[in-house]
Structure formats: structure tokens, C-alpha cells
mmCIF file of C-alpha atoms in Angstrom:
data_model
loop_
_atom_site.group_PDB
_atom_site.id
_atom_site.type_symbol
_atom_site.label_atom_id
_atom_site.label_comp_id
_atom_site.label_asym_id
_atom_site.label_seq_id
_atom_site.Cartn_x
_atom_site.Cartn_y
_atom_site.Cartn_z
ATOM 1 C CA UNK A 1 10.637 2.021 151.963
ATOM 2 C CA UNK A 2 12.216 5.104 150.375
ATOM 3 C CA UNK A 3 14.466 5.740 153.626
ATOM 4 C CA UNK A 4 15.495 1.856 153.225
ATOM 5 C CA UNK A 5 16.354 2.385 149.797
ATOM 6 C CA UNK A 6 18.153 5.526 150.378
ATOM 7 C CA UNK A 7 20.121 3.987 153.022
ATOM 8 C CA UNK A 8 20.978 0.475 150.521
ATOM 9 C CA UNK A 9 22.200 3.243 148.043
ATOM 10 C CA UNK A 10 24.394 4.935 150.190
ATOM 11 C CA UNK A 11 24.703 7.965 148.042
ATOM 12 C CA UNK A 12 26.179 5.776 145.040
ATOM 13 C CA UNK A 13 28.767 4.329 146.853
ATOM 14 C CA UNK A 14 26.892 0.845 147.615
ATOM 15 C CA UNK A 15 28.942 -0.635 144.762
ATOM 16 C CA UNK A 16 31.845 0.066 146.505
ATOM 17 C CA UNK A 17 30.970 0.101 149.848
ATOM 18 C CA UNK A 18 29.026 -3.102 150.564
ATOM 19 C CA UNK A 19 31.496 -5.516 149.018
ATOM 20 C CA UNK A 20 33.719 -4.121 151.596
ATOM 21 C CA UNK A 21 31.143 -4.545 154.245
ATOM 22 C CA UNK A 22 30.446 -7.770 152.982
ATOM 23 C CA UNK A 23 34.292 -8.699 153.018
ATOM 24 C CA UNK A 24 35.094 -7.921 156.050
ATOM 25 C CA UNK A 25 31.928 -9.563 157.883
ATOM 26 C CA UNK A 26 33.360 -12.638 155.920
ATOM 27 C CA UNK A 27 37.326 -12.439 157.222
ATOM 28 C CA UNK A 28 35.717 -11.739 160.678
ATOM 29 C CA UNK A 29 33.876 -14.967 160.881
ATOM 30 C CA UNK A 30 35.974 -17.151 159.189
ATOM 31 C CA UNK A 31 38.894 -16.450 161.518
ATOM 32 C CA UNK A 32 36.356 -17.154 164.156
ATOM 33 C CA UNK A 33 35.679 -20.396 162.355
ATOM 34 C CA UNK A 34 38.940 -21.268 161.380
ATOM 35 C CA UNK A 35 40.348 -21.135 164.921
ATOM 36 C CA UNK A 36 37.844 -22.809 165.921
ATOM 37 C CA UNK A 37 38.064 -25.476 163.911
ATOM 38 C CA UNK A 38 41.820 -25.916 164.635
ATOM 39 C CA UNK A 39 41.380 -25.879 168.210
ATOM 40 C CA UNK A 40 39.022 -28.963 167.486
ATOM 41 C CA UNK A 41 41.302 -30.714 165.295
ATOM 42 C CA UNK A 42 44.287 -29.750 167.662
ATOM 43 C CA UNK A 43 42.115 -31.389 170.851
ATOM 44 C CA UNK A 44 41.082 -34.603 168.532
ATOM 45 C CA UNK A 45 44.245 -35.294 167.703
ATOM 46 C CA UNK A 46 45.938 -35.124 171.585
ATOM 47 C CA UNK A 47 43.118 -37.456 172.755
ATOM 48 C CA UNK A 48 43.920 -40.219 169.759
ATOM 49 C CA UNK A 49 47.681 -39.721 170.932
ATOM 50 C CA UNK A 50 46.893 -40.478 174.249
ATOM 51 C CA UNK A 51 44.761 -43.222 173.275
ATOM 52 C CA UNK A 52 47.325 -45.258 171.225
ATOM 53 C CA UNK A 53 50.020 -44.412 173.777
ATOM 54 C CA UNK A 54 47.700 -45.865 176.785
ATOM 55 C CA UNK A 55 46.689 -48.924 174.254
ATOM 56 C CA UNK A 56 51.071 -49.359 174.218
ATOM 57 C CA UNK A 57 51.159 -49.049 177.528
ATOM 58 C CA UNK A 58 48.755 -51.580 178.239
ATOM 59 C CA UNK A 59 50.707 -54.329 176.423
ATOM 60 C CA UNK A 60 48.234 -54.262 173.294
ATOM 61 C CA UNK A 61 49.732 -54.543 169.738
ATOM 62 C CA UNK A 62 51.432 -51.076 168.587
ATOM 63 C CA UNK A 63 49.449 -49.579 166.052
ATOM 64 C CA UNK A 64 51.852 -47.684 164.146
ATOM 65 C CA UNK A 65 51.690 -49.650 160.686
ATOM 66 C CA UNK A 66 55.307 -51.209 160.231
ATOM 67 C CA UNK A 67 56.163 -51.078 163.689
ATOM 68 C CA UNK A 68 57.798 -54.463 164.876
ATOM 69 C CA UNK A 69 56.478 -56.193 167.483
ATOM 70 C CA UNK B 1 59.801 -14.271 194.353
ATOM 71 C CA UNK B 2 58.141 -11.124 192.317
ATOM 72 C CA UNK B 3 59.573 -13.131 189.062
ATOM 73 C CA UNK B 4 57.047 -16.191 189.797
ATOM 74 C CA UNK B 5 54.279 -14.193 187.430
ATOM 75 C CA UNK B 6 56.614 -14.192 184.764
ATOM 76 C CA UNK B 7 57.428 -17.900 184.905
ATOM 77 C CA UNK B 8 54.260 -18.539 184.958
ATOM 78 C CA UNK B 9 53.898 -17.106 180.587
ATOM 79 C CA UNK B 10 56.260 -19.158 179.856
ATOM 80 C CA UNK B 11 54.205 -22.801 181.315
ATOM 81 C CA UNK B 12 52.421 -24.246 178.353
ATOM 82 C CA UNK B 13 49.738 -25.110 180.842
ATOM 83 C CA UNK B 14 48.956 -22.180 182.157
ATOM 84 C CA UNK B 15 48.821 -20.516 179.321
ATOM 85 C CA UNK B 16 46.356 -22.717 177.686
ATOM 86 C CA UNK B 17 44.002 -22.570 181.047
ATOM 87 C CA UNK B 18 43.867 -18.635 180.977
ATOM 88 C CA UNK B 19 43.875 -18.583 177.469
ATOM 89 C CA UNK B 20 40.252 -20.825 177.589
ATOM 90 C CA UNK B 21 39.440 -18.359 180.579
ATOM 91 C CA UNK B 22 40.252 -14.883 178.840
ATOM 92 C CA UNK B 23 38.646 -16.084 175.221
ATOM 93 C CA UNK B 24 35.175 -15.074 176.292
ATOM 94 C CA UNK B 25 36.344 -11.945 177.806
ATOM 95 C CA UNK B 26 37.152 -10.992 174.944
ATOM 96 C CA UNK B 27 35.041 -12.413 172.271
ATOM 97 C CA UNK B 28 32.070 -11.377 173.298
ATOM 98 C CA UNK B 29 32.759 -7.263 173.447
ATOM 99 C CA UNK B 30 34.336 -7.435 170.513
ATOM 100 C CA UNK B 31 30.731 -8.745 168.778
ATOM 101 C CA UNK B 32 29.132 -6.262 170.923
ATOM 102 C CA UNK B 33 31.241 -3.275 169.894
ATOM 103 C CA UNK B 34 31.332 -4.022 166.043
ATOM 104 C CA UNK B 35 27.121 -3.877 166.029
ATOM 105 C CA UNK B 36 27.500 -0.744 168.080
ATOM 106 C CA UNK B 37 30.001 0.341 165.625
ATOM 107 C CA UNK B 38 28.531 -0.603 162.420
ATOM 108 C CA UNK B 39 24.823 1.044 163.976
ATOM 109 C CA UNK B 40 26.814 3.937 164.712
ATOM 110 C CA UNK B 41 29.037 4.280 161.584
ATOM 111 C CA UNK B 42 26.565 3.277 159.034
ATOM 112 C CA UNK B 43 23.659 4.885 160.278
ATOM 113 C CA UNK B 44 23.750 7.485 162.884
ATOM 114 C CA UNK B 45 26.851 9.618 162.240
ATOM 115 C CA UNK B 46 26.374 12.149 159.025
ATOM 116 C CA UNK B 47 27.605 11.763 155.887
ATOM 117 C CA UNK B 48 30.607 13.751 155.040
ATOM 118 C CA UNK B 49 30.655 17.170 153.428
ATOM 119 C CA UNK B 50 33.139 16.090 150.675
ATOM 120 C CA UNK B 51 32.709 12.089 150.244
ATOM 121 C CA UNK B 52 29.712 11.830 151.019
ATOM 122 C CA UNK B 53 28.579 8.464 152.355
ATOM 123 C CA UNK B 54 31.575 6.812 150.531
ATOM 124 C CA UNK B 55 33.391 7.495 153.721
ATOM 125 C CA UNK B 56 31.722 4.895 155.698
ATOM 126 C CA UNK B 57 34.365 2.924 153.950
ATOM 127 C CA UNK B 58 36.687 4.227 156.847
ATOM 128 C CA UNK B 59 34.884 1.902 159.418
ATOM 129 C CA UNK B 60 35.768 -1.492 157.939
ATOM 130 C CA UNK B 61 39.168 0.115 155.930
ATOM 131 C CA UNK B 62 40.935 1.890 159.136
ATOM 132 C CA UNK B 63 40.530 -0.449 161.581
ATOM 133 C CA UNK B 64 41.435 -3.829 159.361
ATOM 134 C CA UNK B 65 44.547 -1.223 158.111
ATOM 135 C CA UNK B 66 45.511 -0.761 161.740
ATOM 136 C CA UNK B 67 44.966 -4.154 162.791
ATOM 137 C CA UNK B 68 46.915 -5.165 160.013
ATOM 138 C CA UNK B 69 50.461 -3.469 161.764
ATOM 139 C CA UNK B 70 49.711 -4.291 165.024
ATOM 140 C CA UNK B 71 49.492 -8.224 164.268
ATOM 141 C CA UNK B 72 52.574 -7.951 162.702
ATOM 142 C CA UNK B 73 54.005 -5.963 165.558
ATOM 143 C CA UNK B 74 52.569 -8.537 168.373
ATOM 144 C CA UNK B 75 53.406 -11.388 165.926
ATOM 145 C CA UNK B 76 57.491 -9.268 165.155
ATOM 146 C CA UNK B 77 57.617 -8.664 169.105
ATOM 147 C CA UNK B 78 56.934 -12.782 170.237
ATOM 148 C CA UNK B 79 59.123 -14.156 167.800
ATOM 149 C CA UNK B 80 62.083 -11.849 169.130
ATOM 150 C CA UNK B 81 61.150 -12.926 172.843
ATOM 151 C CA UNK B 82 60.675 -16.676 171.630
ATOM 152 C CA UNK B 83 64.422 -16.452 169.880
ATOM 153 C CA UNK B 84 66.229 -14.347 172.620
ATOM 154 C CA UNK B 85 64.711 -15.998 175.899
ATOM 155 C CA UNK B 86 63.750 -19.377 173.870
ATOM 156 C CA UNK B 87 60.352 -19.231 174.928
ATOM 157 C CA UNK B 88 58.564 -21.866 173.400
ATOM 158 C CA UNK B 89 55.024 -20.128 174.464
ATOM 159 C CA UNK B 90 55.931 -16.853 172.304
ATOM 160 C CA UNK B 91 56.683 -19.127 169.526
ATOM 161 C CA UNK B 92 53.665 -20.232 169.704
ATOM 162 C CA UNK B 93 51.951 -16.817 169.878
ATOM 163 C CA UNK B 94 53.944 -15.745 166.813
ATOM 164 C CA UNK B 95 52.484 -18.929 164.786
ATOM 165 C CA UNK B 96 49.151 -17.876 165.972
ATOM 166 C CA UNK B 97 48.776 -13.930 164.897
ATOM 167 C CA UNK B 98 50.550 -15.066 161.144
ATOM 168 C CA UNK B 99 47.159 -16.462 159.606
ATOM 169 C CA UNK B 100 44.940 -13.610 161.126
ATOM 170 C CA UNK B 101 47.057 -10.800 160.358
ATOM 171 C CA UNK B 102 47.169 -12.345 156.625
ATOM 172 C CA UNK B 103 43.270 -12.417 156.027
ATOM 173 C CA UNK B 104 42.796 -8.732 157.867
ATOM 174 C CA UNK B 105 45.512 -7.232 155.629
ATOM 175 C CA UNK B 106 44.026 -8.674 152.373
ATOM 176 C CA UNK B 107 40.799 -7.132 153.581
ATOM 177 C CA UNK B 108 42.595 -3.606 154.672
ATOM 178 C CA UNK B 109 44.333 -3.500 150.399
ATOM 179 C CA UNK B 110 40.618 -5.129 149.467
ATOM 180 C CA UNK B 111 38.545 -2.216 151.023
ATOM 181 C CA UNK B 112 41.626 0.129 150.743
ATOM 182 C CA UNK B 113 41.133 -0.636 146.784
ATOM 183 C CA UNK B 114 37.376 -0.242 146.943
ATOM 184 C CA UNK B 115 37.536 3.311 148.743
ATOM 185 C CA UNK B 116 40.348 4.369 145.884
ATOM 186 C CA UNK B 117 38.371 3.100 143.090
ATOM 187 C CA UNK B 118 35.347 6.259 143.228
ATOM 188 C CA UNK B 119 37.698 8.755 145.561
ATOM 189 C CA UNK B 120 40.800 8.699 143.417
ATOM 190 C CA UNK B 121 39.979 6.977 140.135
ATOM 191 C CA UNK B 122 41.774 4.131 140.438
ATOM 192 C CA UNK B 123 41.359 0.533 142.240
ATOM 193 C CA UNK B 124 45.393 0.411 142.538
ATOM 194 C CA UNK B 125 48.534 2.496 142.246
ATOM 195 C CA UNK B 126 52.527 1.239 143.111
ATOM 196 C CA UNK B 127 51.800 4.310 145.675
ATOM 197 C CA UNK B 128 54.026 3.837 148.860
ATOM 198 C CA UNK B 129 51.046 3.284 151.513
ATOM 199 C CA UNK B 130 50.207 0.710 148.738
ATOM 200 C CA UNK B 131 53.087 -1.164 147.725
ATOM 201 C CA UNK B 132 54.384 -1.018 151.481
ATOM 202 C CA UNK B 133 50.889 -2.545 152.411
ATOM 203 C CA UNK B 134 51.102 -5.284 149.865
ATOM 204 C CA UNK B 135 54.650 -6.128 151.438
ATOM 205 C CA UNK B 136 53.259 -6.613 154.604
ATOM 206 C CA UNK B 137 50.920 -9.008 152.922
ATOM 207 C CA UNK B 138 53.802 -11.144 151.524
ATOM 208 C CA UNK B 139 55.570 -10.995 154.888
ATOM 209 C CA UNK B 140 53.343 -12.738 156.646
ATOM 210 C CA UNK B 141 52.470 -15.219 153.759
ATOM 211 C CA UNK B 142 56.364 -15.817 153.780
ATOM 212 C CA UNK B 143 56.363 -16.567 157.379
ATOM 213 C CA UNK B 144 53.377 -18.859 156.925
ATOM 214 C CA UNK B 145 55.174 -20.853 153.912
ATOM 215 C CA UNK B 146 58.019 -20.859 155.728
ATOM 216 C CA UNK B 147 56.800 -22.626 158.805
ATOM 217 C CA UNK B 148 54.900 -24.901 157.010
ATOM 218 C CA UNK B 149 58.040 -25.774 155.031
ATOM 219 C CA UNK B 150 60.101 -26.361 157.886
ATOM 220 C CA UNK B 151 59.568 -29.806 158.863
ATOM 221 C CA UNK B 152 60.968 -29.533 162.944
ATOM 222 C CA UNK B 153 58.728 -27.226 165.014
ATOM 223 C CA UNK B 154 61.683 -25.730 166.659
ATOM 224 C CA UNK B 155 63.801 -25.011 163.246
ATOM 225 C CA UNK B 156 60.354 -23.449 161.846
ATOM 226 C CA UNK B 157 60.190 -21.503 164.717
ATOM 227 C CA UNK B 158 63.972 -19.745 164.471
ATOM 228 C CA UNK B 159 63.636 -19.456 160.932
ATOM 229 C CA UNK B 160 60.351 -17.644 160.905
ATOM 230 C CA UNK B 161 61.306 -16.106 163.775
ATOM 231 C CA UNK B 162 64.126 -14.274 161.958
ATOM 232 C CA UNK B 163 61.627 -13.697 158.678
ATOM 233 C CA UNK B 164 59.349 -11.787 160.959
ATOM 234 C CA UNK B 165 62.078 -9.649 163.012
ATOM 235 C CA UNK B 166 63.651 -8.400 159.923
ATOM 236 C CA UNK B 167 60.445 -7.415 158.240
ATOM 237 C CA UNK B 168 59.238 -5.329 161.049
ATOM 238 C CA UNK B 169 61.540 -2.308 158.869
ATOM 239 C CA UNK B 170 58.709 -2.274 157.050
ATOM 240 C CA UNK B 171 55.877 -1.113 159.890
ATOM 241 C CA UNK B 172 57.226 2.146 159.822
ATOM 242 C CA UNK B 173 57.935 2.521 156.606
ATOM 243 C CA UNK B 174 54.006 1.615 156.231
ATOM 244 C CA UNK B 175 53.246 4.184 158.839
ATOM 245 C CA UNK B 176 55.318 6.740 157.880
ATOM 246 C CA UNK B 177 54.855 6.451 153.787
ATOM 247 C CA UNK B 178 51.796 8.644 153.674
ATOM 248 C CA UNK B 179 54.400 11.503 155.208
ATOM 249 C CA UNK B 180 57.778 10.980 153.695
ATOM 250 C CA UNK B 181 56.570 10.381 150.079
ATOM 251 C CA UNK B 182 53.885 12.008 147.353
ATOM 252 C CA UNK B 183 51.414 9.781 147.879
ATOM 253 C CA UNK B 184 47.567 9.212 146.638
ATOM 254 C CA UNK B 185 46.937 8.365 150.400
ATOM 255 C CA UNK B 186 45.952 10.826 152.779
ATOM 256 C CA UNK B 187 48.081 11.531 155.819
ATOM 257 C CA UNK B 188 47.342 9.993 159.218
ATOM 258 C CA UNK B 189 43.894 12.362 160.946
ATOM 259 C CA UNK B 190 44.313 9.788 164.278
ATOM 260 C CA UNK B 191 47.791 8.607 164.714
ATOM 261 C CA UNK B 192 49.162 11.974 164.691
ATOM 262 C CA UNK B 193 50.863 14.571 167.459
ATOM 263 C CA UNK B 194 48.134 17.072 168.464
ATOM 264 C CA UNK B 195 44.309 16.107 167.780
ATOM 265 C CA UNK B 196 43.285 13.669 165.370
ATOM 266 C CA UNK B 197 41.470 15.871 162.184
ATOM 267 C CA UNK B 198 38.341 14.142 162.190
ATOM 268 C CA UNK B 199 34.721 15.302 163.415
ATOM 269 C CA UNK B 200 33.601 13.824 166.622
ATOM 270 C CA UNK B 201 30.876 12.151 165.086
ATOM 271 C CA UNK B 202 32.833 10.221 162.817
ATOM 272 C CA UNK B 203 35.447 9.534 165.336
ATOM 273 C CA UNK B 204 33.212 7.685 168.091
ATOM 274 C CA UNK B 205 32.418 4.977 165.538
ATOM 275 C CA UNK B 206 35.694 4.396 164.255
ATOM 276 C CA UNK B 207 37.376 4.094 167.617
ATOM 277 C CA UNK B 208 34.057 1.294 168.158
ATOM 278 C CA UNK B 209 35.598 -0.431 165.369
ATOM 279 C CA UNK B 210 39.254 0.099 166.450
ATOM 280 C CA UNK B 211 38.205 -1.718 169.923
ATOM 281 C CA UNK B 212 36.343 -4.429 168.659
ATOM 282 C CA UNK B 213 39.178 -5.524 166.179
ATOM 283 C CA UNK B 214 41.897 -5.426 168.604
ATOM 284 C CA UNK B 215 39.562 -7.433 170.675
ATOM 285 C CA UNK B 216 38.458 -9.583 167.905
ATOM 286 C CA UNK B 217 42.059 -10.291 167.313
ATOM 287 C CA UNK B 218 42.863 -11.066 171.214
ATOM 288 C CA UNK B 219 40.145 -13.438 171.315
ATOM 289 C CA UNK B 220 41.078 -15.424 167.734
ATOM 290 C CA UNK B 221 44.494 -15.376 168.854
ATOM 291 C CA UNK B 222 44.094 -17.351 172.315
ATOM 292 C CA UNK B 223 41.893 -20.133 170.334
ATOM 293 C CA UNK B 224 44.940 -20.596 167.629
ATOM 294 C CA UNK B 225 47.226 -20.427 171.048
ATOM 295 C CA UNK B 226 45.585 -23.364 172.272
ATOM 296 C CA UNK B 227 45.638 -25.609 169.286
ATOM 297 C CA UNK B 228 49.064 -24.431 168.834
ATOM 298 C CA UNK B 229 50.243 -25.507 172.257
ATOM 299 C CA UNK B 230 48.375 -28.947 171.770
ATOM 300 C CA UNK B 231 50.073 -29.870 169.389
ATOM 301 C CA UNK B 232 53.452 -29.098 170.413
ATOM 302 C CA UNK B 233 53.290 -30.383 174.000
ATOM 303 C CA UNK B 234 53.325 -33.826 172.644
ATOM 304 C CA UNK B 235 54.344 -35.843 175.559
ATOM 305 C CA UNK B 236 52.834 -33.728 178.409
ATOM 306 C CA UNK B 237 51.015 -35.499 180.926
ATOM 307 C CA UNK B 238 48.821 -32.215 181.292
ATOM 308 C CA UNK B 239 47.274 -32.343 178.286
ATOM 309 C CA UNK B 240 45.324 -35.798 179.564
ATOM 310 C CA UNK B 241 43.203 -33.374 181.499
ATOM 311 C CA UNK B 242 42.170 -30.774 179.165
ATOM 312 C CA UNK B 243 41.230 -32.754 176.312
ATOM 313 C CA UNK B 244 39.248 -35.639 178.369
ATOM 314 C CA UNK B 245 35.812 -34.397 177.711
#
């Protein structure tokens, strides 16, 4: 328990050096999310492209909103 | 014939296909070296005889610092290829390191401040390491704004392009602030002629770190590379095979 504590306290720099611990941890996995999350989006958005471009091609109605027919 | 390889960077498809290949490569060291670093670094190697522990700080501060100028130097060096050879590809890599190197160089003045605050008395000084830093920072959030501004992809592209070419003065002046000014910062104990200044002990973890950031930084990159390249190759008949699930 005391070496646990000892080790939390880090001398008296905790205050200062977990928050940047803490920080960094955080950029590191949001950049993994982020991207993620992009590359997602990125791959939704191709498919519905195709999608409404293979609906056009088909003959169906164009579904851009204003588009004549 | 020998030229075919270098072609090859420049296909959109290709890239995107080694890119999804390569990710894993490099995501999953990079994990594996920041625990080994961060075991290493925060437990094993000694505190130090004049900061004490408070110099742990250097394992998250030095390598997000570092990081921080190489984005920009990856990110500086694709824009100039995408404008010279108009490669659309390097473009795209140069859109791709701008939102990573922002977040790692907001950590690097974050932690950067947090070391200062109990080692020099002060969370933040218009120091030159600092203030050359906090340029960096604005460079690439100028880049970003720009781009986003910039309605045509291949406008945004020349514009930031030149944005990010110019400001590459100032990753030297960075590097070289701690030695041509007065300056609260120390001077360089790694990136130096000669050996680095630093025990052994203290240097195995940090280069841990330096590893799995770069790494880190590979592997983010490729995933933002692919979404990028998505969503420029509009009409390509490729792309009706890689997002078919």
C-alpha cells in the first residue's frame, strides 16, 4: 500500500505529472478514434454515392431534390 | 522500367490497399512500445538526482515535442511534392498529418507547461522554444482553416500547400531556439553532435516512447489517408470494391 502510494505521489510532482499522463493517453486515443471514425464516415458515404448513381443508372427517378426529370 | 515503383505512390488505389495492409503493422507496436515505455519510464528507471521524479514528465513531453516537428516536416515535405509533381496522393497525405500534428503539439505546450510550472516557476513564458512552439500550433490550425475554407479540393490543396511550405522556416527556428537565444529551455541532450547527455537508464525509455509515437503517427496517418482518398476519388470505379462489405 505504502509503495502504491509512494509511487501515485511521485515525489510531489503527481499534480503536475499525471494531468500530463492523463493528456496525452487522451490525444493518443482520440486520434485513434477520430480516424477511425472518418474512415467510417468516408466508406459510408462512397457506398450511398454508388448507390444513387447505380439507382440513375438503372432508369429510377434521380434523387437529388430539384433535379428535373 | 525501375520507375514502375514510383508510379505506383502516386495510384489512389494502391495506396489505399497498402495503406489498409501497413495500418496494423504499425498500430499494434506502437501500443506495445508505449506500455513498455510507460513500465519502463514510470517505474523502473530511477528518479533523477536533481528533479526528482518530476522528470518522468520527459516521457510524454519529448516525444509529443518531437512528434510535433516531424508531422509538420512529413506534412511541409508532401505538400511540396503534391504542388511540384501535382500528386494528388501527397495532397492527400498533407491533409492527413494537419489534424494529428495539431492535437500532439497542444499536448507537447500542455505537458511542456506542466513540467515548467514546479521546474522553473512558471506555467508560461514568451521564451523562444515557447513562442516558436505555439507558432507551430497556429500553423497547422491555419492550414486546417484554410482547407476547410476552400471550397474546391484542388484550390484547398495549392493554397494550403503553400501555407505549409512557407511555415516550415519555423522548424528550425523551433529546433535551434534553445541554442541561438537565452532561453528558460534547456538545450537539446539527444538531438545533438556527439552523445546525447542523458543517463542510459533514462534514455532506453524515452527512445520507447520516441518509437511508439512515430509509429503511432504512421499508423493514424494511413487511416486519415484512406478516408481522405475516398472521398476525393469520387467517380472511381475502384472504390466499388473496397467499400462493398
Amino acid at each position: 500500500m505504502k509503495a502504491l502510494s509512494d509511487f501515485l505521489d511521485m515525489g510531489g510532482y503527481a499534480g503536475y505529472l499525471w494531468p500530463s499522463y492523463i493528456l496525452t493517453f487522451v490525444v493518443v486515443v482520440l486520434n485513434v478514434v477520430w480516424a477511425r471514425r472518418l474512415l467510417g464516415r468516408s466508406r459510408e458515404e462512397a457506398r450511398r454515392r454508388l448507390a444513387t448513381r447505380a439507382a440513375t443508372e438503372a432508369g429510377a427517378a434521380p434523387t437529388r431534390a430539384g433535379e428535373a426529370t | 522500367m525501375a520507375w514502375t515503383w514510383f508510379h505506383r505512390l502516386g495510384s489512389p488505389p494502391y495506396i489505399y490497399s497498402l495503406a489498409a495492409r501497413l495500418t496494423p503493422w504499425f498500430a499494434w507496436p506502437a501500443a506495445l512500445l508505449m506500455l513498455a515505455g510507460l513500465i519502463d519510464g514510470l517505474v523502473l528507471s530511477p528518479p533523477d538526482y536533481q528533479q526528482g521524479d518530476g522528470f518522468r514528465m520527459m516521457y510524454v513531453h519529448v516525444p509529443t515535442a518531437y512528434m510535433s516537428i516531424m508531422i509538420y516536416t512529413t506534412m511541409a515535405i508532401s505538400a511540396a511534392v503534391g504542388l511540384i509533381w501535382r500528386i494528388k496522393v501527397a495532397h492527400a497525405v498533407a491533409a492527413s498529418c494537419a489534424p494529428i500534428g495539431a492535437s500532439i503539439t497542444l499536448c507537447a505546450l500542455v505537458t511542456g507547461s506542466l513540467w515548467g510550472a514546479p521546474m522553473w516557476g512558471t506555467y508560461w513564458e514568451w521564451d523562444p522554444r515557447l513562442t516558436s512552439e505555439l507558432i507551430l500550433l497556429f500553423l497547422y490550425l491555419g492550414y486546417m482553416g484554410l482547407r476547410s475554407a476552400t471550397e474546391d479540393v484542388q484550390r484547398a490543396d495549392r493554397i494550403s500547400a503553400v501555407l505549409a511550405v512557407v511555415g516550415v522556416v519555423n522548424v528550425p527556428i523551433i529546433h535551434f531556439s534553445v541554442v541561438w537565444w537565452n532561453s528558460l529551455h534547456q538545450a537539446p541532450s539527444l538531438m545533438r553532435l556527439g552523445k546525447p547527455t542523458i543517463a542510459v537508464s533514462m534514455l532506453i525509455p524515452l527512445l520507447l516512447m520516441l518509437l511508439a509515437f512515430t509509429l503511432f503517427f504512421v499508423a493514424v496517418l494511413l487511416v486519415r489517408l484512406r478516408a481522405e482518398i475516398l472521398s476525393r476519388e469520387r467517380s472511381a470505379s475502384w472504390i466499388r470494391e473496397v467499400v462493398t462489405p
